[in-house]
Amino acid sequence: MLALLGFILAFTFSLTSNLHTVRRQLLLEDTNEIGTAFLRTDMLPEPARSKSRDLFKEYVDIRVDVSTNAIINPQILVTALLRSEEIQQELWVLAATEDSRNVESEWLKRLFYLDSLNDVIDVQRKG
């Protein structure tokens, strides 16, 4: 009976440890992708640059709030996910529709930014 209990405890701790490792990796990936995309906002012309930075700051605040308060109040998670997706959409529209004077170089810069933004969106969906 004790051997069975020991086996069940070992199995449970193993699952918990794996889940913790995966969550930690996703958090690190999420942080890196957000940081890269934020830095690449420098490639956007004004006023899209300033607006994108403001949206990223709000996005990070939401992600931090979710990580600290979602367990206490699950409704925070639902509201935060909806707002996160709205921000992602706003960021995408800002980057994709911004007019530019030097089309070739501006589009190349914008593509680097859009790639980073796409990574941010993908990482959120993984978690």
Rosetta silent file (secondary structure, phi, psi, omega in degrees, C-alpha in Angstrom):
SEQUENCE: MLALLGFILAFTFSLTSNLHTVRRQLLLEDTNEIGTAFLRTDMLPEPARSKSRDLFKEYVDIRVDVSTNAIINPQILVTALLRSEEIQQELWVLAATEDSRNVESEWLKRLFYLDSLNDVIDVQRKG
SCORE:     score description
SCORE:     0.000 S_00000001
   1 L     0.000  -41.691  178.807    0.000    0.000    0.000 S_00000001
   2 H   -68.006  -35.083  177.911    2.867    2.369    0.855 S_00000001
   3 H   -64.132  -40.178  177.769    4.635    1.496   -2.384 S_00000001
   4 H   -65.436  -42.133  177.368    1.509    2.421   -4.366 S_00000001
   5 H   -62.439  -43.043  177.857    1.202    5.704   -2.473 S_00000001
   6 H   -61.851  -41.136  178.308    4.867    6.426   -3.155 S_00000001
   7 H   -63.290  -44.293  179.910    4.389    5.689   -6.852 S_00000001
   8 H   -63.534  -42.258  178.875    1.369    8.006   -7.063 S_00000001
   9 H   -64.706  -43.387  179.635    3.245   10.801   -5.272 S_00000001
  10 H   -62.824  -42.094  178.858    6.287   10.408   -7.523 S_00000001
  11 H   -63.313  -43.461 -179.920    4.095   10.475  -10.635 S_00000001
  12 H   -63.681  -45.720  179.072    2.236   13.585   -9.406 S_00000001
  13 H   -64.594  -35.780  177.945    5.455   15.452   -8.612 S_00000001
  14 H   -63.270  -45.189  178.262    6.874   14.506  -12.003 S_00000001
  15 H   -62.920  -43.035 -179.379    3.848   15.952  -13.806 S_00000001
  16 H   -64.482  -42.108  179.560    3.955   19.115  -11.724 S_00000001
  17 H   -63.129  -43.105  178.495    7.660   19.565  -12.344 S_00000001
  18 H   -63.657  -42.235  179.032    7.200   19.190  -16.116 S_00000001
  19 H   -62.431  -42.765  179.137    4.327   21.684  -16.129 S_00000001
  20 H   -62.170  -42.307  179.549    6.411   24.184  -14.182 S_00000001
  21 H   -63.469  -43.700  179.217    9.312   23.792  -16.631 S_00000001
  22 H   -64.019  -44.294  179.418    7.054   24.315  -19.647 S_00000001
  23 H   -62.525  -40.310  179.190    5.435   27.395  -18.097 S_00000001
  24 H   -64.139  -41.927  178.539    8.852   28.837  -17.273 S_00000001
  25 H   -64.464  -41.599  178.415   10.041   28.295  -20.855 S_00000001
  26 H   -64.778  -39.607  178.605    6.892   29.937  -22.255 S_00000001
  27 H   -63.549  -43.355  178.653    7.320   32.905  -19.933 S_00000001
  28 H   -64.011  -43.917  178.657   10.929   33.347  -21.034 S_00000001
  29 H   -63.655  -42.661  178.970    9.962   33.050  -24.700 S_00000001
  30 H   -60.821  -46.466  179.803    7.082   35.503  -24.224 S_00000001
  31 H   -61.353  -44.773  179.541    9.357   38.023  -22.523 S_00000001
  32 H   -63.959  -42.947 -178.670   11.991   37.771  -25.235 S_00000001
  33 H   -66.517  -41.247  178.163    9.478   38.140  -28.068 S_00000001
  34 H   -64.037  -43.411  179.268    7.808   41.165  -26.482 S_00000001
  35 H   -61.641  -43.082  179.071   11.194   42.780  -25.880 S_00000001
  36 H   -63.977  -45.789 -179.753   12.299   42.198  -29.469 S_00000001
  37 H   -64.254  -38.996  178.742    9.062   43.550  -30.910 S_00000001
  38 H   -63.007  -44.310  178.598    9.226   46.592  -28.632 S_00000001
  39 H   -62.660  -35.388 -178.447   12.776   47.345  -29.761 S_00000001
  40 H   -76.882   -5.941  172.578   11.754   46.979  -33.393 S_00000001
  41 H   -62.859  -20.420  175.729    9.105   49.669  -32.988 S_00000001
  42 H   -58.937  -23.171 -178.422   12.056   51.991  -33.674 S_00000001
  43 H   -79.771  -10.642 -179.946   11.721   50.923  -37.301 S_00000001
  44 L   -87.478  145.589  174.573    8.234   52.398  -37.573 S_00000001
  45 L   -75.282  159.295  174.402    7.674   56.000  -38.612 S_00000001
  46 L   -72.259  149.944    0.858    5.900   58.405  -36.292 S_00000001
  47 L   -86.732   -0.044 -178.704    3.117   58.459  -35.065 S_00000001
  48 H   -61.779  -33.943 -179.579    2.890   54.655  -35.363 S_00000001
  49 H   -61.421  -51.089 -178.461    6.084   54.295  -33.309 S_00000001
  50 H   -65.457  -43.329  179.628    4.760   56.162  -30.278 S_00000001
  51 H   -63.062  -41.666  179.434    1.335   54.555  -30.454 S_00000001
  52 H   -64.416  -41.790  178.122    2.888   51.077  -30.754 S_00000001
  53 H   -62.308  -42.662  177.866    5.131   51.677  -27.748 S_00000001
  54 H   -61.933  -42.502  178.902    2.169   52.817  -25.669 S_00000001
  55 H   -64.905  -39.675  177.971    0.216   49.722  -26.699 S_00000001
  56 H   -64.833  -38.026  177.933    3.160   47.455  -25.835 S_00000001
  57 H   -63.009  -43.195  176.615    3.432   49.053  -22.385 S_00000001
  58 H   -63.457  -40.580  179.898   -0.261   48.378  -21.800 S_00000001
  59 H   -60.681  -45.053  179.165    0.194   44.833  -23.130 S_00000001
  60 H   -64.652  -42.103  177.496    3.033   44.143  -20.689 S_00000001
  61 H   -58.522  -41.303  178.669    0.992   45.547  -17.791 S_00000001
  62 H   -64.580  -45.522 -179.631   -1.841   43.191  -18.722 S_00000001
  63 H   -61.979  -40.092  178.199    0.491   40.183  -18.944 S_00000001
  64 H   -66.803  -42.969  179.478    1.991   40.983  -15.515 S_00000001
  65 H   -60.847  -41.194  178.751   -1.471   41.474  -14.014 S_00000001
  66 H   -63.718  -44.614 -176.636   -2.594   38.106  -15.364 S_00000001
  67 H   -67.337  -24.523 -178.754    0.452   36.309  -14.009 S_00000001
  68 H   -99.682  -25.140 -172.477   -0.058   37.741  -10.528 S_00000001
  69 H  -120.762   -5.929 -174.883   -3.854   37.898  -10.178 S_00000001
  70 L   -65.630  -31.608  179.445   -5.452   35.303  -12.467 S_00000001
  71 L   -69.128  -37.138 -179.000   -5.435   32.624   -9.768 S_00000001
  72 L   -70.387  -44.213 -176.842   -7.225   34.933   -7.350 S_00000001
  73 L  -135.741  100.719 -178.430   -9.866   36.094   -9.835 S_00000001
  74 H   -60.190  -24.033  179.129  -10.384   34.023  -13.013 S_00000001
  75 H   -64.185  -29.373  177.196  -12.469   36.821  -14.557 S_00000001
  76 H   -60.669  -39.319 -179.720   -9.269   38.869  -14.776 S_00000001
  77 H   -61.913  -46.218 -178.950   -7.863   36.223  -17.117 S_00000001
  78 H   -63.428  -47.442 -179.877  -10.821   36.404  -19.509 S_00000001
  79 H   -62.975  -42.465 -178.660  -10.821   40.206  -19.598 S_00000001
  80 H   -66.546  -41.091  178.844   -7.059   40.357  -20.007 S_00000001
  81 H   -63.564  -40.816  178.379   -6.988   37.851  -22.861 S_00000001
  82 H   -63.734  -44.756  179.818   -9.661   39.791  -24.728 S_00000001
  83 H   -67.556  -37.016  177.508   -7.814   43.084  -24.266 S_00000001
  84 H   -59.459  -43.747  179.677   -4.496   41.442  -25.222 S_00000001
  85 H   -67.162  -35.568  175.527   -5.990   40.287  -28.497 S_00000001
  86 H   -63.698  -43.433  179.136   -7.398   43.769  -29.143 S_00000001
  87 H   -63.498  -43.241  178.385   -3.960   45.286  -28.560 S_00000001
  88 H   -58.923  -42.318  178.809   -2.357   42.740  -30.868 S_00000001
  89 H   -64.269  -43.049  178.476   -4.861   43.638  -33.565 S_00000001
  90 H   -62.349  -42.608  178.393   -4.226   47.372  -33.091 S_00000001
  91 H   -62.327  -41.794 -179.290   -0.463   46.816  -33.289 S_00000001
  92 H   -63.920  -45.500 -179.737   -0.836   44.775  -36.444 S_00000001
  93 H   -63.026  -42.292  178.349   -3.010   47.392  -38.132 S_00000001
  94 H   -58.763  -44.668 -176.776   -0.582   50.170  -37.167 S_00000001
  95 H   -74.352  -36.625 -173.237    2.366   48.328  -38.656 S_00000001
  96 H   -81.543  -24.812 -173.710    0.651   47.009  -41.759 S_00000001
  97 H  -109.955    0.538 -177.522   -1.133   50.159  -42.893 S_00000001
  98 L   -65.931  128.449  175.918    1.365   52.888  -42.098 S_00000001
  99 L   -72.940  149.875  177.769    2.171   55.029  -45.144 S_00000001
 100 L  -140.966  154.322 -179.423    5.830   55.566  -45.931 S_00000001
 101 L   -85.958  -41.863  178.560    7.815   57.800  -48.228 S_00000001
 102 L  -101.474   89.832 -169.317   10.639   55.375  -48.994 S_00000001
 103 H   -57.661  -47.068 -174.027    8.586   52.316  -49.777 S_00000001
 104 H   -64.882  -52.053 -177.296   11.371   49.750  -50.215 S_00000001
 105 H   -71.591  -36.438 -179.984   13.397   50.417  -47.057 S_00000001
 106 H   -67.386  -37.901  178.748   10.346   51.160  -44.917 S_00000001
 107 H   -67.323  -37.007  177.615    8.663   47.915  -45.932 S_00000001
 108 H   -63.225  -45.429  177.207   11.767   45.927  -45.086 S_00000001
 109 H   -61.326  -43.909 -178.815   11.881   47.512  -41.638 S_00000001
 110 H   -64.213  -35.232  178.106    8.174   46.944  -41.193 S_00000001
 111 H   -64.497  -39.802  175.531    8.548   43.279  -42.150 S_00000001
 112 H   -60.856  -43.897  179.011   11.123   42.781  -39.379 S_00000001
 113 H   -64.992  -46.210 -179.731    8.721   44.395  -36.944 S_00000001
 114 H   -61.038  -36.147  176.756    5.738   42.386  -38.197 S_00000001
 115 H   -61.850  -44.580  177.967    7.752   39.188  -37.806 S_00000001
 116 H   -64.606  -42.506  179.301    8.443   40.048  -34.156 S_00000001
 117 H   -63.316  -39.421  176.867    4.833   40.997  -33.566 S_00000001
 118 H   -61.924  -39.533  177.596    3.711   37.707  -35.066 S_00000001
 119 H   -63.413  -39.199  177.585    6.030   35.867  -32.650 S_00000001
 120 H   -60.639  -45.954 -179.378    4.450   37.740  -29.705 S_00000001
 121 H   -63.855  -43.499 -179.693    0.990   36.669  -30.839 S_00000001
 122 H   -63.087  -41.000 -178.632    2.088   33.056  -31.373 S_00000001
 123 H   -65.471  -40.037  179.038    3.682   32.772  -27.933 S_00000001
 124 H   -61.409  -39.160 -178.777    0.543   34.016  -26.190 S_00000001
 125 H   -69.463  -25.865  176.528   -1.485   31.384  -27.990 S_00000001
 126 H   -66.268  -37.810 -174.535    0.909   28.643  -26.847 S_00000001
 127 L   -79.133    0.000    0.000    0.282   29.453  -23.191 S_00000001
